[in-house]
Tab-separated table of C-alpha atoms in Angstrom:
chain	number	residue	atom	x	y	z
A	1	MET	CA	-27.235	22.014	6.013
A	2	THR	CA	-24.321	24.146	5.253
A	3	VAL	CA	-20.579	23.025	6.042
A	4	GLN	CA	-20.345	25.640	8.837
A	5	GLU	CA	-23.797	24.319	10.551
A	6	TRP	CA	-22.458	20.771	10.059
A	7	LEU	CA	-19.112	21.836	11.726
A	8	ARG	CA	-20.727	23.615	14.616
A	9	ALA	CA	-23.123	20.609	15.343
A	10	ALA	CA	-20.097	17.983	14.903
A	11	GLN	CA	-17.891	20.041	17.205
A	12	ALA	CA	-20.471	20.297	19.825
A	13	ASP	CA	-21.246	16.626	19.864
A	14	ALA	CA	-17.448	15.825	20.134
A	15	GLU	CA	-17.262	18.341	23.143
A	16	ARG	CA	-20.274	16.760	24.633
A	17	ARG	CA	-18.458	13.140	24.216
A	18	GLY	CA	-15.259	14.603	25.852
A	19	LEU	CA	-13.309	14.247	22.509
A	20	VAL	CA	-11.899	17.928	22.442
A	21	ASP	CA	-9.030	16.787	20.446
A	22	LEU	CA	-11.500	15.667	17.741
A	23	LYS	CA	-12.369	19.146	17.175
A	24	PRO	CA	-9.409	20.458	14.952
A	25	LEU	CA	-9.659	17.277	12.936
A	26	LEU	CA	-13.266	18.135	12.231
A	27	GLU	CA	-12.119	21.445	10.963
A	28	THR	CA	-9.899	19.819	8.555
A	29	LEU	CA	-12.617	17.412	7.351
A	30	ALA	CA	-14.953	20.653	6.882
A	31	GLN	CA	-12.484	22.116	4.773
A	32	ALA	CA	-12.409	18.781	2.428
A	33	THR	CA	-16.266	18.725	2.544
A	34	ALA	CA	-16.280	22.330	1.438
A	35	ALA	CA	-13.783	21.647	-1.492
A	36	LEU	CA	-16.155	18.643	-2.370
A	37	ARG	CA	-19.359	20.900	-2.565
A	38	GLU	CA	-17.692	23.470	-4.725
A	39	ALA	CA	-16.479	20.896	-7.072
A	40	ALA	CA	-17.858	21.313	-10.677
A	41	PHE	CA	-18.130	17.580	-11.441
A	42	GLU	CA	-21.238	18.429	-13.684
A	43	ASP	CA	-18.943	19.652	-16.210
A	44	ASP	CA	-17.632	16.339	-16.862
A	45	SER	CA	-21.045	14.566	-17.469
A	46	GLY	CA	-20.243	14.333	-21.235
A	47	LEU	CA	-16.970	12.442	-20.544
A	48	THR	CA	-18.593	10.107	-18.043
A	49	ALA	CA	-21.941	9.626	-19.779
A	50	GLN	CA	-19.987	8.584	-22.996
A	51	ARG	CA	-17.995	5.988	-21.039
A	52	SER	CA	-20.707	4.689	-19.166
A	53	ARG	CA	-18.315	4.514	-15.982
A	54	LEU	CA	-20.322	6.631	-13.594
A	55	HIS	CA	-21.231	3.833	-11.175
A	56	ASP	CA	-18.933	1.946	-8.929
B	1	MET	CA	21.237	-16.614	1.647
B	2	THR	CA	18.628	-14.342	2.978
B	3	ASP	CA	19.405	-11.808	0.602
B	4	LEU	CA	18.420	-13.876	-2.450
B	5	THR	CA	15.434	-12.893	-4.514
B	6	ILE	CA	12.639	-15.438	-4.613
B	7	HIS	CA	13.476	-16.253	-8.126
B	8	GLU	CA	17.120	-17.047	-7.314
B	9	ALA	CA	16.296	-19.060	-4.226
B	10	ALA	CA	13.579	-21.060	-6.109
B	11	ARG	CA	16.300	-22.148	-8.781
B	12	LYS	CA	18.526	-23.296	-6.011
B	13	LEU	CA	15.834	-25.199	-4.149
B	14	ALA	CA	14.631	-26.920	-7.189
B	15	ALA	CA	18.163	-27.884	-8.201
B	16	ARG	CA	18.454	-29.039	-4.456
B	17	ASN	CA	21.659	-26.701	-4.090
B	18	ILE	CA	20.073	-25.095	-0.961
B	19	ARG	CA	17.434	-26.588	1.520
B	20	SER	CA	14.265	-24.732	2.670
B	21	THR	CA	15.155	-25.682	6.296
B	22	ASP	CA	18.472	-23.980	5.878
B	23	LEU	CA	17.007	-20.913	4.108
B	24	THR	CA	14.116	-20.660	6.761
B	25	ARG	CA	16.581	-20.950	9.783
B	26	ALA	CA	18.780	-18.170	8.152
B	27	CYS	CA	15.863	-15.913	7.952
B	28	LEU	CA	14.746	-16.694	11.731
B	29	ASP	CA	18.379	-16.096	12.705
B	30	ARG	CA	18.250	-12.735	11.024
B	31	ILE	CA	14.853	-11.926	12.701
B	32	ALA	CA	16.492	-12.647	15.954
B	33	ALA	CA	19.349	-10.507	15.222
B	34	ARG	CA	17.652	-7.514	13.739
B	35	ASP	CA	14.176	-7.341	15.052
B	36	THR	CA	14.895	-6.068	18.548
B	37	THR	CA	15.869	-2.841	16.686
B	38	LEU	CA	13.328	-2.899	13.571
B	39	ASN	CA	10.295	-4.181	15.291
B	40	ALA	CA	9.064	-5.487	12.100
B	41	PHE	CA	7.421	-8.631	13.367
B	42	ILE	CA	4.147	-8.982	15.899
B	43	ALA	CA	4.357	-12.761	15.798
B	44	VAL	CA	7.228	-15.078	14.855
B	45	LEU	CA	6.102	-18.630	14.052
B	46	GLY	CA	9.573	-20.377	14.225
B	47	ASP	CA	8.476	-23.965	15.085
B	48	ARG	CA	5.612	-23.940	12.532
B	49	ALA	CA	7.876	-22.356	9.831
B	50	THR	CA	10.656	-24.847	10.469
B	51	ALA	CA	7.996	-27.823	10.271
B	52	ASP	CA	6.762	-26.452	7.075
B	53	ALA	CA	10.318	-25.919	5.594
B	54	GLU	CA	11.040	-29.717	6.475
B	55	GLN	CA	8.063	-30.735	4.712
B	56	ALA	CA	8.894	-28.594	1.663
B	57	ASP	CA	12.420	-30.313	1.618
B	58	ARG	CA	10.794	-33.831	1.807
B	59	GLU	CA	8.458	-33.063	-1.031
B	60	ILE	CA	11.120	-31.625	-3.211
B	61	ASP	CA	13.341	-34.466	-2.393
B	62	SER	CA	10.810	-36.761	-3.640
B	63	GLY	CA	10.110	-34.926	-6.829
B	64	ARG	CA	6.831	-33.250	-5.812
B	65	TYR	CA	8.148	-29.704	-6.534
B	66	ARG	CA	5.161	-27.464	-6.565
B	67	GLY	CA	6.755	-24.194	-8.106
B	68	PRO	CA	8.645	-21.142	-7.439
B	69	LEU	CA	7.175	-20.458	-3.989
B	70	HIS	CA	7.866	-24.015	-2.736
B	71	GLY	CA	10.123	-23.860	0.455
B	72	ILE	CA	10.340	-19.970	0.275
B	73	PRO	CA	9.970	-18.047	3.610
B	74	ILE	CA	7.703	-15.193	3.534
B	75	SER	CA	5.781	-13.068	6.075
B	76	LEU	CA	2.262	-11.884	6.144
B	77	LYS	CA	1.141	-8.549	7.484
B	78	ASP	CA	-0.835	-8.904	10.804
B	79	LEU	CA	-4.245	-8.092	9.186
B	80	ILE	CA	-4.467	-11.313	7.293
B	81	ASP	CA	-5.981	-14.452	8.904
B	82	LEU	CA	-3.491	-17.403	9.313
B	83	GLU	CA	-5.364	-20.336	11.014
B	84	GLY	CA	-4.479	-20.692	14.725
B	85	VAL	CA	-2.703	-17.447	14.941
B	86	PRO	CA	-3.911	-14.277	16.352
B	87	THR	CA	-4.600	-11.458	13.757
B	88	THR	CA	-3.980	-8.320	15.739
B	89	ALA	CA	-4.089	-5.599	13.416
B	90	ALA	CA	-1.588	-4.054	15.559
B	91	SER	CA	-4.285	-3.276	18.076
B	92	ARG	CA	-4.911	-3.983	21.611
B	93	VAL	CA	-8.732	-4.276	20.498
B	94	ARG	CA	-7.907	-7.469	18.867
B	95	ALA	CA	-5.342	-8.841	21.311
B	96	HIS	CA	-7.423	-12.039	22.011
B	97	HIS	CA	-8.414	-12.512	18.614
B	98	VAL	CA	-7.331	-16.253	16.998
B	99	ALA	CA	-8.126	-16.802	13.179
B	100	CYS	CA	-10.186	-19.881	12.876
B	101	GLY	CA	-9.111	-20.388	9.127
B	102	ASP	CA	-6.869	-18.905	6.800
B	103	ALA	CA	-7.567	-15.961	4.617
B	104	PRO	CA	-7.883	-17.143	0.783
B	105	VAL	CA	-4.665	-15.552	-0.016
B	106	ALA	CA	-2.949	-17.062	2.729
B	107	ALA	CA	-4.299	-20.455	1.838
B	108	ALA	CA	-3.101	-19.975	-1.871
B	109	LEU	CA	0.246	-19.034	-0.519
B	110	LYS	CA	0.418	-22.170	1.507
B	111	ALA	CA	-0.840	-24.280	-1.360
B	112	ALA	CA	1.831	-22.930	-3.400
B	113	GLY	CA	4.324	-24.242	-0.866
B	114	ALA	CA	5.480	-20.739	0.895
B	115	VAL	CA	6.645	-21.106	4.411
B	116	ILE	CA	5.132	-18.451	6.592
B	117	LEU	CA	7.836	-16.978	9.050
B	118	GLY	CA	5.354	-14.836	10.947
B	119	LYS	CA	3.034	-11.859	10.959
B	120	THR	CA	4.339	-8.484	10.454
B	121	ASN	CA	3.767	-5.083	12.329
B	122	LEU	CA	1.711	-2.335	10.860
B	123	HIS	CA	0.076	1.022	11.617
B	124	GLU	CA	-2.822	0.040	13.897
B	125	PHE	CA	-5.755	-1.278	11.782
B	126	ALA	CA	-3.692	-0.128	8.756
B	127	PHE	CA	-5.061	3.582	9.489
B	128	GLY	CA	-1.731	5.546	9.013
B	129	THR	CA	1.192	5.930	6.723
B	130	THR	CA	4.139	5.674	9.104
B	131	SER	CA	3.561	2.351	11.177
B	132	GLU	CA	4.222	4.246	14.171
B	133	ASP	CA	0.851	4.090	16.038
B	134	SER	CA	0.916	0.336	16.931
B	135	ALA	CA	0.001	-1.399	20.174
B	136	TYR	CA	3.358	-3.296	19.569
B	137	GLY	CA	5.460	-0.126	19.150
B	138	PRO	CA	6.780	1.518	15.980
B	139	VAL	CA	8.513	-0.230	13.248
B	140	ARG	CA	11.785	1.282	12.130
B	141	ASN	CA	13.383	1.786	8.751
B	142	PRO	CA	16.360	-0.700	8.264
B	143	HIS	CA	18.193	2.131	6.227
B	144	ASP	CA	17.961	4.517	9.224
B	145	PRO	CA	16.344	3.251	12.304
B	146	SER	CA	15.414	6.768	13.409
B	147	ARG	CA	13.092	6.990	10.551
B	148	SER	CA	9.689	5.543	9.637
B	149	PRO	CA	9.693	2.618	7.009
B	150	GLY	CA	6.434	4.062	5.668
B	151	GLY	CA	3.134	2.404	6.385
B	152	SER	CA	0.801	0.925	6.915
B	153	SER	CA	2.525	-2.159	5.760
B	154	GLY	CA	5.773	-0.927	7.302
B	155	GLY	CA	6.816	-4.101	8.866
B	156	SER	CA	6.461	-6.220	5.764
B	157	ALA	CA	8.639	-3.788	3.993
B	158	ALA	CA	11.341	-3.703	6.818
B	159	ALA	CA	11.312	-7.545	6.876
B	160	VAL	CA	11.962	-7.787	3.277
B	161	VAL	CA	14.868	-5.137	3.220
B	162	ALA	CA	16.516	-6.662	6.191
B	163	GLY	CA	16.484	-10.205	5.083
B	164	MET	CA	13.876	-11.449	7.506
B	165	GLY	CA	12.089	-13.320	4.754
B	166	LEU	CA	12.274	-13.164	0.971
B	167	GLY	CA	8.925	-11.392	0.488
B	168	SER	CA	5.878	-10.256	2.372
B	169	ILE	CA	2.094	-9.753	1.833
B	170	GLY	CA	0.713	-6.485	2.632
B	171	THR	CA	-2.584	-4.480	2.088
B	172	ASP	CA	-3.204	-0.928	0.432
B	173	THR	CA	-6.155	1.148	0.764
B	174	GLY	CA	-4.400	4.530	0.118
B	175	GLY	CA	-0.780	3.284	-0.593
B	176	SER	CA	-0.065	1.070	2.189
B	177	ILE	CA	1.980	-1.266	-0.062
B	178	ARG	CA	3.610	1.183	-2.268
B	179	ILE	CA	4.437	3.770	0.295
B	180	PRO	CA	6.749	1.465	2.458
B	181	ALA	CA	7.995	0.020	-0.748
B	182	ALA	CA	9.186	3.415	-1.728
B	183	ALA	CA	10.416	4.492	1.707
B	184	CYS	CA	12.378	1.179	2.033
B	185	GLY	CA	13.644	0.611	-1.527
B	186	ILE	CA	11.786	-2.226	-2.540
B	187	VAL	CA	9.075	-3.392	-4.976
B	188	GLY	CA	5.430	-3.141	-4.083
B	189	LEU	CA	2.292	-3.927	-6.229
B	190	LYS	CA	-1.154	-3.011	-5.689
B	191	PRO	CA	-2.941	-5.131	-8.007
B	192	GLY	CA	-6.308	-3.747	-9.737
B	193	ALA	CA	-9.238	-3.435	-7.689
B	194	GLY	CA	-10.985	-6.762	-6.647
B	195	GLU	CA	-8.288	-9.052	-8.248
B	196	LEU	CA	-7.300	-10.657	-5.118
B	197	SER	CA	-9.681	-11.774	-2.330
B	198	CYS	CA	-9.955	-9.476	0.732
B	199	ALA	CA	-11.814	-12.033	2.659
B	200	GLY	CA	-10.042	-12.919	6.036
B	201	VAL	CA	-8.283	-9.688	5.955
B	202	VAL	CA	-9.282	-7.000	8.601
B	203	PRO	CA	-10.907	-4.288	6.482
B	204	LEU	CA	-10.114	-0.581	6.512
B	205	SER	CA	-12.363	0.580	3.536
B	206	TRP	CA	-14.467	-2.121	1.805
B	207	THR	CA	-14.281	-0.148	-1.321
B	208	LEU	CA	-10.530	0.747	-1.375
B	209	ASP	CA	-8.873	-2.139	0.131
B	210	ASN	CA	-6.374	-4.338	-1.950
B	211	VAL	CA	-4.007	-7.202	-0.878
B	212	GLY	CA	-0.556	-7.306	-2.670
B	213	PRO	CA	3.098	-8.302	-2.584
B	214	LEU	CA	6.238	-6.597	-1.228
B	215	ALA	CA	9.357	-8.035	-2.759
B	216	ARG	CA	12.892	-7.420	-3.994
B	217	SER	CA	12.158	-7.703	-7.713
B	218	VAL	CA	9.417	-7.298	-10.065
B	219	THR	CA	9.601	-11.004	-10.914
B	220	ASP	CA	9.252	-11.882	-7.281
B	221	ALA	CA	6.185	-9.720	-6.938
B	222	TRP	CA	4.873	-11.513	-10.007
B	223	ILE	CA	5.551	-14.829	-8.414
B	224	LEU	CA	3.538	-13.828	-5.262
B	225	TYR	CA	0.813	-12.094	-7.135
B	226	GLU	CA	0.237	-15.241	-9.314
B	227	ALA	CA	0.162	-17.566	-6.315
B	228	MET	CA	-2.169	-15.197	-4.428
B	229	ARG	CA	-4.539	-15.519	-7.589
B	230	GLY	CA	-4.389	-19.298	-7.214
B	231	THR	CA	-2.607	-19.429	-10.564
B	232	PRO	CA	1.118	-20.306	-9.566
B	233	GLY	CA	3.339	-21.318	-12.182
B	234	ARG	CA	5.347	-24.560	-11.968
B	235	ASP	CA	8.084	-23.419	-14.116
B	236	ILE	CA	11.031	-21.057	-12.604
B	237	GLN	CA	11.226	-18.374	-15.311
B	238	PRO	CA	11.658	-14.758	-15.036
B	239	LEU	CA	8.706	-12.468	-16.012
B	240	ASP	CA	9.447	-11.731	-19.584
B	241	ALA	CA	10.438	-7.959	-20.300
B	242	PRO	CA	9.088	-6.609	-23.523
B	243	PRO	CA	11.085	-4.026	-25.404
B	244	LEU	CA	10.385	-0.441	-24.540
B	245	HIS	CA	10.897	0.999	-28.046
B	246	GLY	CA	7.742	2.781	-29.141
B	247	VAL	CA	5.786	2.286	-25.737
B	248	ARG	CA	3.977	5.438	-24.891
B	249	LEU	CA	4.242	6.512	-21.304
B	250	GLY	CA	2.346	9.426	-19.805
B	251	VAL	CA	4.042	11.694	-17.274
B	252	LEU	CA	1.498	13.190	-14.923
B	253	GLY	CA	1.824	16.778	-14.168
B	254	GLY	CA	0.182	19.467	-12.086
B	255	TYR	CA	-0.892	18.180	-8.611
B	256	PHE	CA	1.266	15.009	-9.105
B	257	VAL	CA	4.599	17.017	-9.239
B	258	ASP	CA	3.786	20.085	-7.337
B	259	PHE	CA	4.689	18.923	-3.859
B	260	LEU	CA	8.105	17.037	-4.169
B	261	GLU	CA	11.198	17.005	-2.135
B	262	GLU	CA	14.064	18.306	-4.503
B	263	GLY	CA	15.958	14.858	-4.430
B	264	VAL	CA	12.747	13.082	-5.305
B	265	ARG	CA	11.978	15.321	-8.118
B	266	GLU	CA	15.467	14.796	-9.364
B	267	ARG	CA	15.572	11.060	-9.272
B	268	PHE	CA	12.004	11.008	-10.965
B	269	GLY	CA	13.310	13.499	-13.716
B	270	GLU	CA	16.421	11.056	-14.107
B	271	ALA	CA	14.157	7.906	-14.513
B	272	VAL	CA	11.954	9.627	-17.057
B	273	GLU	CA	14.880	10.546	-19.161
B	274	ALA	CA	16.346	7.235	-18.864
B	275	LEU	CA	13.242	5.727	-20.157
B	276	ARG	CA	13.095	8.179	-23.118
B	277	ALA	CA	16.706	7.207	-23.909
B	278	ALA	CA	15.769	3.527	-23.859
B	279	GLY	CA	13.153	4.179	-26.550
B	280	ALA	CA	9.885	5.082	-24.703
B	281	SER	CA	7.684	7.839	-25.965
B	282	ILE	CA	7.134	10.298	-23.306
B	283	THR	CA	4.107	12.283	-23.097
B	284	HIS	CA	2.856	14.773	-20.547
B	285	VAL	CA	-0.625	14.313	-19.222
B	286	GLN	CA	-3.009	16.025	-16.756
B	287	ILE	CA	-5.984	14.521	-14.699
B	288	PRO	CA	-8.706	17.069	-14.278
B	289	HIS	CA	-9.897	17.482	-10.653
B	290	ALA	CA	-6.748	15.924	-9.316
B	291	PRO	CA	-6.471	18.582	-6.378
B	292	LEU	CA	-9.979	17.158	-5.078
B	293	ILE	CA	-8.328	13.740	-4.694
B	294	PRO	CA	-7.507	14.081	-1.039
B	295	ALA	CA	-11.062	15.347	-0.202
B	296	ILE	CA	-12.867	12.379	-2.276
B	297	TYR	CA	-10.613	9.875	-0.526
B	298	LEU	CA	-11.053	11.221	2.973
B	299	HIS	CA	-14.933	11.010	2.645
B	300	LEU	CA	-14.779	7.589	1.428
B	301	VAL	CA	-12.201	5.942	3.773
B	302	LEU	CA	-13.394	7.540	6.922
B	303	ALA	CA	-17.050	6.563	6.234
B	304	ASP	CA	-16.087	2.869	5.480
B	305	ALA	CA	-13.868	2.734	8.521
B	306	ALA	CA	-16.220	4.299	10.854
B	307	ALA	CA	-18.846	1.566	9.710
B	308	TYR	CA	-16.664	-1.220	10.431
B	309	HIS	CA	-15.404	0.234	13.771
B	310	ALA	CA	-18.605	1.469	15.088
B	311	GLU	CA	-19.338	-1.177	17.450
B	312	MET	CA	-15.632	-1.547	18.797
B	313	LEU	CA	-15.192	2.245	18.967
B	314	ASP	CA	-18.194	2.405	21.443
B	315	ALA	CA	-17.035	-0.560	23.417
B	316	ALA	CA	-13.405	-0.025	23.550
B	317	PHE	CA	-12.409	3.456	22.503
B	318	ASP	CA	-9.464	3.652	24.925
B	319	GLN	CA	-8.074	0.307	23.570
B	320	TYR	CA	-7.235	1.957	20.358
B	321	THR	CA	-4.119	4.326	19.987
B	322	ARG	CA	-5.483	7.739	20.575
B	323	ALA	CA	-4.547	9.160	16.974
B	324	VAL	CA	-6.393	6.099	15.341
B	325	ALA	CA	-9.426	6.268	17.451
B	326	LEU	CA	-9.829	9.993	16.610
B	327	ARG	CA	-9.346	9.548	12.965
B	328	ILE	CA	-12.050	6.681	12.861
B	329	SER	CA	-14.271	8.857	14.798
B	330	MET	CA	-14.382	11.604	12.241
B	331	GLY	CA	-15.937	9.283	9.958
B	332	ARG	CA	-19.171	9.109	12.135
B	333	TYR	CA	-19.931	12.629	11.324
B	334	ILE	CA	-19.823	12.363	7.615
B	335	LEU	CA	-23.142	13.256	5.988
B	336	ALA	CA	-24.667	10.872	3.433
B	337	GLU	CA	-24.951	13.688	0.776
B	338	ASP	CA	-21.136	14.303	1.111
B	339	TYR	CA	-20.320	10.711	0.772
B	340	ALA	CA	-22.528	10.558	-2.249
B	341	ARG	CA	-20.688	13.660	-3.631
B	342	ALA	CA	-17.374	11.836	-3.014
B	343	ARG	CA	-18.533	8.500	-4.916
B	344	ARG	CA	-19.424	10.846	-7.798
B	345	GLY	CA	-15.994	12.349	-7.868
B	346	ARG	CA	-14.391	9.027	-7.601
B	347	ALA	CA	-16.341	7.828	-10.802
B	348	ILE	CA	-15.261	11.019	-12.725
B	349	LEU	CA	-11.673	10.481	-11.675
B	350	ARG	CA	-11.646	6.924	-12.883
B	351	ALA	CA	-12.980	7.981	-16.237
B	352	HIS	CA	-10.223	10.679	-16.696
B	353	VAL	CA	-7.651	8.032	-15.703
B	354	ASP	CA	-9.048	5.606	-18.107
B	355	ASP	CA	-9.025	8.319	-20.777
B	356	CYS	CA	-5.367	9.036	-20.156
B	357	LEU	CA	-4.494	5.240	-20.448
B	358	GLU	CA	-6.195	5.191	-23.833
B	359	ARG	CA	-3.521	7.328	-25.228
B	360	CYS	CA	-0.774	5.827	-23.041
B	361	SER	CA	0.327	2.227	-22.000
B	362	ALA	CA	1.137	3.380	-18.514
B	363	LEU	CA	1.317	6.611	-16.293
B	364	LEU	CA	4.537	7.513	-14.272
B	365	LEU	CA	4.917	9.479	-11.222
B	366	PRO	CA	6.775	9.394	-8.095
B	367	THR	CA	5.514	6.936	-5.224
B	368	LEU	CA	6.020	9.234	-2.317
B	369	PRO	CA	6.673	12.849	-2.489
B	370	ILE	CA	9.467	12.620	0.263
B	371	THR	CA	11.977	10.457	1.638
B	372	ALA	CA	11.229	8.322	4.724
B	373	PRO	CA	10.252	10.755	7.506
B	374	LYS	CA	11.810	10.856	11.042
B	375	ILE	CA	9.767	9.028	13.455
B	376	GLY	CA	7.538	11.456	15.276
B	377	ALA	CA	7.333	13.921	12.428
B	378	THR	CA	3.771	15.147	11.785
B	379	VAL	CA	4.223	18.136	9.379
B	380	VAL	CA	6.194	18.417	6.014
B	381	GLU	CA	7.482	21.586	4.790
B	382	LEU	CA	8.948	22.374	1.298
B	383	GLY	CA	9.940	25.727	0.821
B	384	PRO	CA	6.803	27.892	1.353
B	385	LYS	CA	4.480	24.754	1.012
B	386	LYS	CA	3.477	23.024	4.155
B	387	ASP	CA	1.129	19.913	4.854
B	388	THR	CA	0.413	17.207	7.256
B	389	LEU	CA	2.689	14.237	7.002
B	390	ARG	CA	-0.155	11.859	6.422
B	391	ASN	CA	-1.620	14.038	3.481
B	392	VAL	CA	1.853	14.194	1.943
B	393	MET	CA	2.531	10.486	2.166
B	394	LEU	CA	-0.842	9.586	0.618
B	395	ARG	CA	-0.908	12.250	-1.922
B	396	LEU	CA	0.501	10.296	-5.122
B	397	THR	CA	-0.795	6.849	-4.064
B	398	GLN	CA	-4.464	7.212	-3.165
B	399	PRO	CA	-5.673	8.310	-6.422
B	400	PHE	CA	-5.229	4.668	-7.810
B	401	ASN	CA	-7.061	3.283	-4.860
B	402	LEU	CA	-9.963	5.373	-5.797
B	403	THR	CA	-9.797	4.535	-9.533
B	404	GLY	CA	-8.989	0.897	-8.955
B	405	HIS	CA	-6.022	0.941	-11.469
B	406	PRO	CA	-3.186	-1.420	-10.695
B	407	ALA	CA	-0.114	0.486	-9.643
B	408	ILE	CA	3.452	-0.476	-8.759
B	409	SER	CA	6.424	1.140	-6.915
B	410	LEU	CA	10.138	0.461	-8.156
B	411	PRO	CA	13.142	1.564	-6.354
B	412	CYS	CA	14.862	4.329	-8.638
B	413	GLY	CA	17.764	5.528	-6.601
B	414	GLY	CA	18.380	7.411	-3.430
B	415	ALA	CA	17.991	11.105	-2.348
B	416	VAL	CA	19.691	13.071	0.566
B	417	PRO	CA	16.926	13.880	2.819
B	418	PRO	CA	16.357	17.465	3.898
B	419	GLY	CA	18.650	18.220	6.759
B	420	GLY	CA	21.405	16.044	5.191
B	421	GLY	CA	22.591	12.353	5.872
B	422	ALA	CA	22.949	9.366	3.795
B	423	PRO	CA	20.767	8.974	0.710
B	424	LEU	CA	17.348	7.245	1.311
B	425	PRO	CA	15.466	5.218	-1.259
B	426	VAL	CA	13.102	7.000	-3.896
B	427	GLY	CA	10.330	5.162	-5.587
B	428	LEU	CA	8.962	5.248	-9.155
B	429	GLN	CA	5.228	4.537	-9.492
B	430	ILE	CA	3.871	3.061	-12.699
B	431	VAL	CA	0.167	2.947	-13.109
B	432	GLY	CA	-1.475	0.322	-15.702
B	433	ARG	CA	-4.820	-0.090	-17.266
B	434	ARG	CA	-7.588	-1.668	-15.399
B	435	ALA	CA	-7.444	-5.439	-15.678
B	436	GLY	CA	-4.069	-5.058	-16.916
B	437	THR	CA	-2.012	-6.061	-14.017
B	438	ILE	CA	-0.072	-8.675	-15.869
B	439	ASP	CA	0.846	-6.138	-18.720
B	440	LEU	CA	1.924	-3.551	-15.904
B	441	LEU	CA	4.160	-6.023	-14.273
B	442	ARG	CA	5.863	-6.892	-17.721
B	443	LEU	CA	6.369	-3.266	-18.436
B	444	ALA	CA	7.723	-2.832	-14.875
B	445	ARG	CA	10.144	-5.716	-15.448
B	446	THR	CA	11.651	-3.939	-18.310
B	447	ILE	CA	11.733	-0.682	-16.722
B	448	GLU	CA	13.462	-2.110	-13.436
B	449	GLU	CA	16.430	-2.885	-15.629
B	450	ILE	CA	16.633	0.805	-16.815
B	451	VAL	CA	16.100	3.120	-13.876
């Protein structure tokens, strides 16, 4: 599911539940989600593997 | 008397130069005089506190002195259970809740002899940075009641500044101890992750929450921290302050200094130069992926909050303040795959901060990018840059909830806010190595003498 598909579904659900003022907040969340998905975390695999600190 | 530090009051109590009943009465009188304006307390436990103070005096008189918290009046954020007293979390949702026991941290403080004056106001369910969205009304900053004291532990910070108790216990999920400490000009400690029990504390995020002290000095924060760990000292000694000569301190760049009010930038720069002049070795460090911190934090805190609140939200949505209910509702839409990405980002961030702290004894940065905001403000504009107030206030503290490193905020002077007016407090944040909270406190004790 792309971020745009997710956002459309989430906003439709918010509207169905009568939470229209949730829709702009979901747009903010969508921007954060897009940033997270675009992050090149794999570039750091050497650092994290070396430290064995990948797990919470 | 209400303006004493815990350490100063402890010396006087142990020497029987003052009485806990007098000190407690003075704090209760201060609450009566000032809290109609500041709204820092949700519950004041006058009779109970007086009885506890009388018992403390009897014990001290008979030679059964317990240590530096014995007979000291303090407060608890109303998120922490105290037996027989409602834990409201500043929400109508919990208006009828009464704690059936003490949270372990509250029990430890009582065992150390602390006198609990009352429960302090906060941002509802600790889910906000201004302490405005509360079923009990907004908390106001003692330095300027038209401004927020920060949050979510805003009532705790306001109480300490206004002499309504000598210390307070707050919680910190994204900065909720350090932000109000900075906005109000006091010391606030977020210990390392998992050091202090969060049992009996209404959660915001099971993976980010911490309990910690707000106080008037680093020594006072240390006394409260040790008591909550269950290891209170019996001697009334100040925390030792190691020499700064040769200590390597890392100043964080990039994201961490990109969005600062000019006065905050100036005070921070002056603090760094003062530390350099005092013998510290200053080095500049970068944290890769730092601009992703807000996105990582948002996915974790929203998902955790939605999980805890799911049933209450379905049953009593309208009982929450609207802003908090909507924010929690966002978490119900987060996909598992994105939550997993956030966890991955968190682990990588932690490794990078660990890497920096192998080369430095501690990291330095401002605590709060701005001075205390006006009540009702929602957006911050600094020149061409603009962001929501919530994002700005969390910007510099939430990283260390994600990584679990201990962090402390110290006052480092004042700055005139945009638009003018009297100077408002600025906070210096110091971040220590994981499992190094005591070392961080010792370093902070040295630094508080310098900045």
